[in-house]
Amino acid sequence: MDITLIEFMEGQLKQTTSTFHRYMFDQISWDSRMFGLVGPRGIGKSTMILQYIKEHRDSRNILYISADHLYFSSHNLVDTVDEFIKEGGEQIFIDEIHKYENWSRELKQIYDSHPDVKIGFTGSSVLDIYKGFSDLSRRAPIFMMQGLSFREYLKLFHNIDASIYTLEDVLALKAVVADVNHPLPLFRDYLKRGYYPFSSDSDFELKLRQVINQTMEVDIPQFANMTASTGRKLKKLLSVIAQSVPFKPVMDSLSTVVGVSRNILPDYFLYMEQAGMIGQLRDDTGGIRGIGKVEKVYLDNPNIAYLLGGPTTDIGNIRETFFYNQMRIVSDVISSRISDFEIDGKTLEVGGKNKGKKQITTAKEGYIVKDDIEFGSGNIIPLWAFGLMY
């Protein structure tokens, strides 16, 4: 193999620690002939791949490459993999695959030509992965990863161990963090700066703004063949959502504010959702499968909400954003006709510690999810407990 690729891999491995694994680590089929790992920018996909390599390279010949490496300005993936296999290569991981032109076509060729090699690839631009996925859909399972749960935040930044609980456990008030007597200060910190693995960096806000700008100004416009001016309109749309409590899309008025046709707005929302900038809560005609009518639009996670909302950030919006962000990983969350959310026939109303039960009086199975409380009682559940589910 070219020495520059080996040196690059060794440099990346040297910077990688294995003291903490993301929730997806044990869910990925690492021994699949081919798989993809996708998700928004900055959530730790590359680190997880490097951790696996560091823990398994003694037992097999593994190569890690990044598709945006300068090496690929004069070389292609097919030839690189061919050379690696001739030297006894068994498993190869290709990071940032979406930055390589015609990536899906070449991966398909590699898959068909080399049945004995195992291939994993990652992509930060979820949109481009979806575009190329049709060529690989019968060959490669695609794993979707999101940012840190409150449970993962506790482990990564405070070395506090907490178990993973099911929804039934949480609603039965079984969710606890044994080593924490007062979870609320940690929970508030998580809401502001705990969703991303780089949250402890001193320049966290700058890095998060870069993630947002890169997604809105580069990833989405490139995918949808938009002009630069359209990309700026997307950012304006994101700002409108950030200032709402939460945002209920009215396409006619929104098209006037943003300056685009109302007919194209649903596409813009979908692009932003797939790129990890927003979450769309749909009604019971389709749930998260995208068939239902969109009832509410949230920013993707509380960290983005606090960053874009600034001093005027609405705490009610933050609470709902957190709940939807965490629960969508493990459940099909839909809008409730009488309250905030519905999951498997259960109605859940989210609010502060003084929230009443009025909205769930007619619910067959209703719960009040309260912020600012350490413990629950009956059908009153602490909001932070819903961050222990992955």
GROMACS .gro file of C-alpha atoms in nm, residues 195-376:
model
  182
  195TYR     CA    1  -2.528   1.640   2.235
  196TYR     CA    2  -2.201   1.639   2.039
  197PRO     CA    3  -1.879   1.453   2.132
  198PHE     CA    4  -1.687   1.780   2.087
  199SER     CA    5  -1.907   1.954   2.345
  200SER     CA    6  -1.625   1.982   2.601
  201ASP     CA    7  -1.404   2.178   2.360
  202SER     CA    8  -1.347   2.542   2.452
  203ASP     CA    9  -1.455   2.645   2.102
  204PHE     CA   10  -1.769   2.432   2.108
  205GLU     CA   11  -2.003   2.707   1.984
  206LEU     CA   12  -1.771   2.792   1.695
  207LYS     CA   13  -1.749   2.426   1.591
  208LEU     CA   14  -2.126   2.383   1.613
  209ARG     CA   15  -2.179   2.691   1.396
  210GLN     CA   16  -1.938   2.540   1.145
  211VAL     CA   17  -2.141   2.217   1.142
  212ILE     CA   18  -2.460   2.415   1.079
  213ASN     CA   19  -2.305   2.637   0.811
  214GLN     CA   20  -2.141   2.347   0.629
  215THR     CA   21  -2.467   2.152   0.628
  216MET     CA   22  -2.687   2.441   0.520
  217GLU     CA   23  -2.450   2.615   0.278
  218VAL     CA   24  -2.269   2.316   0.124
  219ASP     CA   25  -2.429   1.975   0.186
  220ILE     CA   26  -2.791   2.056   0.107
  221PRO     CA   27  -2.726   2.296  -0.186
  222GLN     CA   28  -2.486   2.048  -0.349
  223PHE     CA   29  -2.733   1.764  -0.312
  224ALA     CA   30  -3.029   1.960  -0.449
  225ASN     CA   31  -2.831   2.157  -0.711
  226MET     CA   32  -2.924   2.484  -0.541
  227THR     CA   33  -2.768   2.824  -0.599
  228ALA     CA   34  -2.578   3.003  -0.324
  229SER     CA   35  -2.870   3.243  -0.278
  230THR     CA   36  -3.107   2.950  -0.222
  231GLY     CA   37  -2.868   2.814   0.039
  232ARG     CA   38  -2.894   3.147   0.222
  233LYS     CA   39  -3.273   3.118   0.212
  234LEU     CA   40  -3.241   2.778   0.378
  235LYS     CA   41  -3.046   2.935   0.663
  236LYS     CA   42  -3.316   3.201   0.695
  237LEU     CA   43  -3.575   2.924   0.716
  238LEU     CA   44  -3.374   2.760   0.994
  239SER     CA   45  -3.369   3.092   1.182
  240VAL     CA   46  -3.747   3.123   1.154
  241ILE     CA   47  -3.785   2.776   1.306
  242ALA     CA   48  -3.540   2.865   1.584
  243GLN     CA   49  -3.752   3.163   1.689
  244SER     CA   50  -4.077   2.967   1.711
  245VAL     CA   51  -4.228   2.781   2.008
  246PRO     CA   52  -4.232   2.521   1.847
  247PHE     CA   53  -4.278   2.586   1.477
  248LYS     CA   54  -4.608   2.494   1.314
  249PRO     CA   55  -4.555   2.528   0.939
  250VAL     CA   56  -4.799   2.753   0.755
  251MET     CA   57  -4.665   2.732   0.402
  252ASP     CA   58  -4.827   3.042   0.255
  253SER     CA   59  -4.695   3.288   0.513
  254LEU     CA   60  -4.362   3.105   0.534
  255SER     CA   61  -4.304   3.126   0.160
  256THR     CA   62  -4.346   3.504   0.181
  257VAL     CA   63  -4.098   3.538   0.468
  258VAL     CA   64  -3.833   3.317   0.308
  259GLY     CA   65  -3.899   3.425  -0.051
  260VAL     CA   66  -3.960   3.090  -0.217
  261SER     CA   67  -4.259   2.909  -0.363
  262ARG     CA   68  -4.480   2.735  -0.106
  263ASN     CA   69  -4.475   2.423  -0.327
  264ILE     CA   70  -4.102   2.371  -0.278
  265LEU     CA   71  -4.097   2.430   0.098
  266PRO     CA   72  -4.184   2.068   0.190
  267ASP     CA   73  -3.876   1.956  -0.007
  268TYR     CA   74  -3.660   2.206   0.183
  269PHE     CA   75  -3.792   2.075   0.515
  270LEU     CA   76  -3.719   1.717   0.411
  271TYR     CA   77  -3.363   1.804   0.307
  272MET     CA   78  -3.304   1.976   0.641
  273GLU     CA   79  -3.448   1.680   0.830
  274GLN     CA   80  -3.235   1.426   0.646
  275ALA     CA   81  -2.925   1.639   0.701
  276GLY     CA   82  -2.980   1.647   1.078
  277MET     CA   83  -3.083   2.010   1.120
  278ILE     CA   84  -3.451   1.969   1.208
  279GLY     CA   85  -3.700   1.708   1.322
  280GLN     CA   86  -4.054   1.689   1.182
  281LEU     CA   87  -4.330   1.555   1.405
  282ARG     CA   88  -4.600   1.394   1.195
  283ASP     CA   89  -4.955   1.283   1.267
  284ASP     CA   90  -5.088   0.928   1.296
  285THR     CA   91  -5.126   0.869   0.923
  286GLY     CA   92  -4.760   0.775   0.891
  287GLY     CA   93  -4.544   0.869   1.186
  288ILE     CA   94  -4.170   0.884   1.129
  289ARG     CA   95  -4.203   0.693   0.803
  290GLY     CA   96  -4.281   1.022   0.637
  291ILE     CA   97  -4.634   0.956   0.520
  292GLY     CA   98  -4.818   1.162   0.778
  293LYS     CA   99  -4.889   1.531   0.778
  294VAL     CA  100  -4.625   1.743   0.951
  295GLU     CA  101  -4.776   1.896   1.265
  296LYS     CA  102  -4.468   2.052   1.427
  297VAL     CA  103  -4.111   2.127   1.327
  298TYR     CA  104  -3.831   2.126   1.585
  299LEU     CA  105  -3.465   2.204   1.556
  300ASP     CA  106  -3.281   1.872   1.558
  301ASN     CA  107  -3.148   1.892   1.912
  302PRO     CA  108  -3.139   2.129   2.214
  303ASN     CA  109  -2.777   2.234   2.153
  304ILE     CA  110  -2.868   2.381   1.814
  305ALA     CA  111  -3.182   2.534   1.965
  306TYR     CA  112  -2.983   2.714   2.235
  307LEU     CA  113  -2.716   2.829   1.991
  308LEU     CA  114  -2.959   2.975   1.737
  309GLY     CA  115  -3.217   3.094   1.989
  310GLY     CA  116  -2.971   3.288   2.203
  311PRO     CA  117  -3.089   3.462   2.522
  312THR     CA  118  -3.454   3.444   2.413
  313THR     CA  119  -3.456   3.064   2.376
  314ASP     CA  120  -3.790   2.931   2.498
  315ILE     CA  121  -3.750   2.659   2.761
  316GLY     CA  122  -4.079   2.497   2.659
  317ASN     CA  123  -3.942   2.452   2.309
  318ILE     CA  124  -3.618   2.307   2.449
  319ARG     CA  125  -3.810   2.049   2.653
  320GLU     CA  126  -4.014   1.928   2.358
  321THR     CA  127  -3.707   1.930   2.132
  322PHE     CA  128  -3.517   1.711   2.378
  323PHE     CA  129  -3.804   1.467   2.420
  324TYR     CA  130  -3.862   1.423   2.048
  325ASN     CA  131  -3.489   1.407   1.973
  326GLN     CA  132  -3.426   1.124   2.220
  327MET     CA  133  -3.745   0.926   2.172
  328ARG     CA  134  -3.731   0.911   1.791
  329ILE     CA  135  -3.425   0.681   1.821
  330VAL     CA  136  -3.618   0.409   2.002
  331SER     CA  137  -3.986   0.470   1.918
  332ASP     CA  138  -4.225   0.580   1.647
  333VAL     CA  139  -4.325   0.920   1.788
  334ILE     CA  140  -4.630   1.095   1.644
  335SER     CA  141  -4.826   1.405   1.734
  336SER     CA  142  -5.112   1.367   1.977
  337ARG     CA  143  -5.462   1.491   1.897
  338ILE     CA  144  -5.510   1.603   2.259
  339SER     CA  145  -5.157   1.662   2.388
  340ASP     CA  146  -4.793   1.688   2.272
  341PHE     CA  147  -4.684   1.338   2.174
  342GLU     CA  148  -4.816   0.987   2.129
  343ILE     CA  149  -4.609   0.666   2.142
  344ASP     CA  150  -4.773   0.325   2.097
  345GLY     CA  151  -5.108   0.452   2.221
  346LYS     CA  152  -4.956   0.636   2.517
  347THR     CA  153  -5.018   1.011   2.543
  348LEU     CA  154  -4.736   1.227   2.679
  349GLU     CA  155  -4.756   1.596   2.774
  350VAL     CA  156  -4.423   1.773   2.827
  351GLY     CA  157  -4.382   2.077   3.053
  352GLY     CA  158  -4.226   2.230   3.363
  353LYS     CA  159  -4.269   2.124   3.726
  354ASN     CA  160  -4.603   2.306   3.757
  355LYS     CA  161  -4.756   2.137   3.453
  356GLY     CA  162  -5.110   2.016   3.520
  357LYS     CA  163  -5.293   1.708   3.392
  358LYS     CA  164  -5.564   1.884   3.193
  359GLN     CA  165  -5.431   1.776   2.852
  360ILE     CA  166  -5.435   1.405   2.938
  361THR     CA  167  -5.770   1.381   3.119
  362THR     CA  168  -5.931   1.206   2.821
  363ALA     CA  169  -5.627   0.993   2.734
  364LYS     CA  170  -5.658   0.618   2.760
  365GLU     CA  171  -5.303   0.604   2.898
  366GLY     CA  172  -5.160   0.945   2.975
  367TYR     CA  173  -4.838   1.075   3.133
  368ILE     CA  174  -4.708   1.416   3.235
  369VAL     CA  175  -4.339   1.456   3.157
  370LYS     CA  176  -4.200   1.727   3.386
  371ASP     CA  177  -3.876   1.917   3.375
  372ASP     CA  178  -3.717   2.056   3.696
  373ILE     CA  179  -3.808   1.752   3.907
  374GLU     CA  180  -3.564   1.488   4.030
  375PHE     CA  181  -3.810   1.205   4.085
  376GLY     CA  182  -4.149   1.105   3.949
   0.00000   0.00000   0.00000
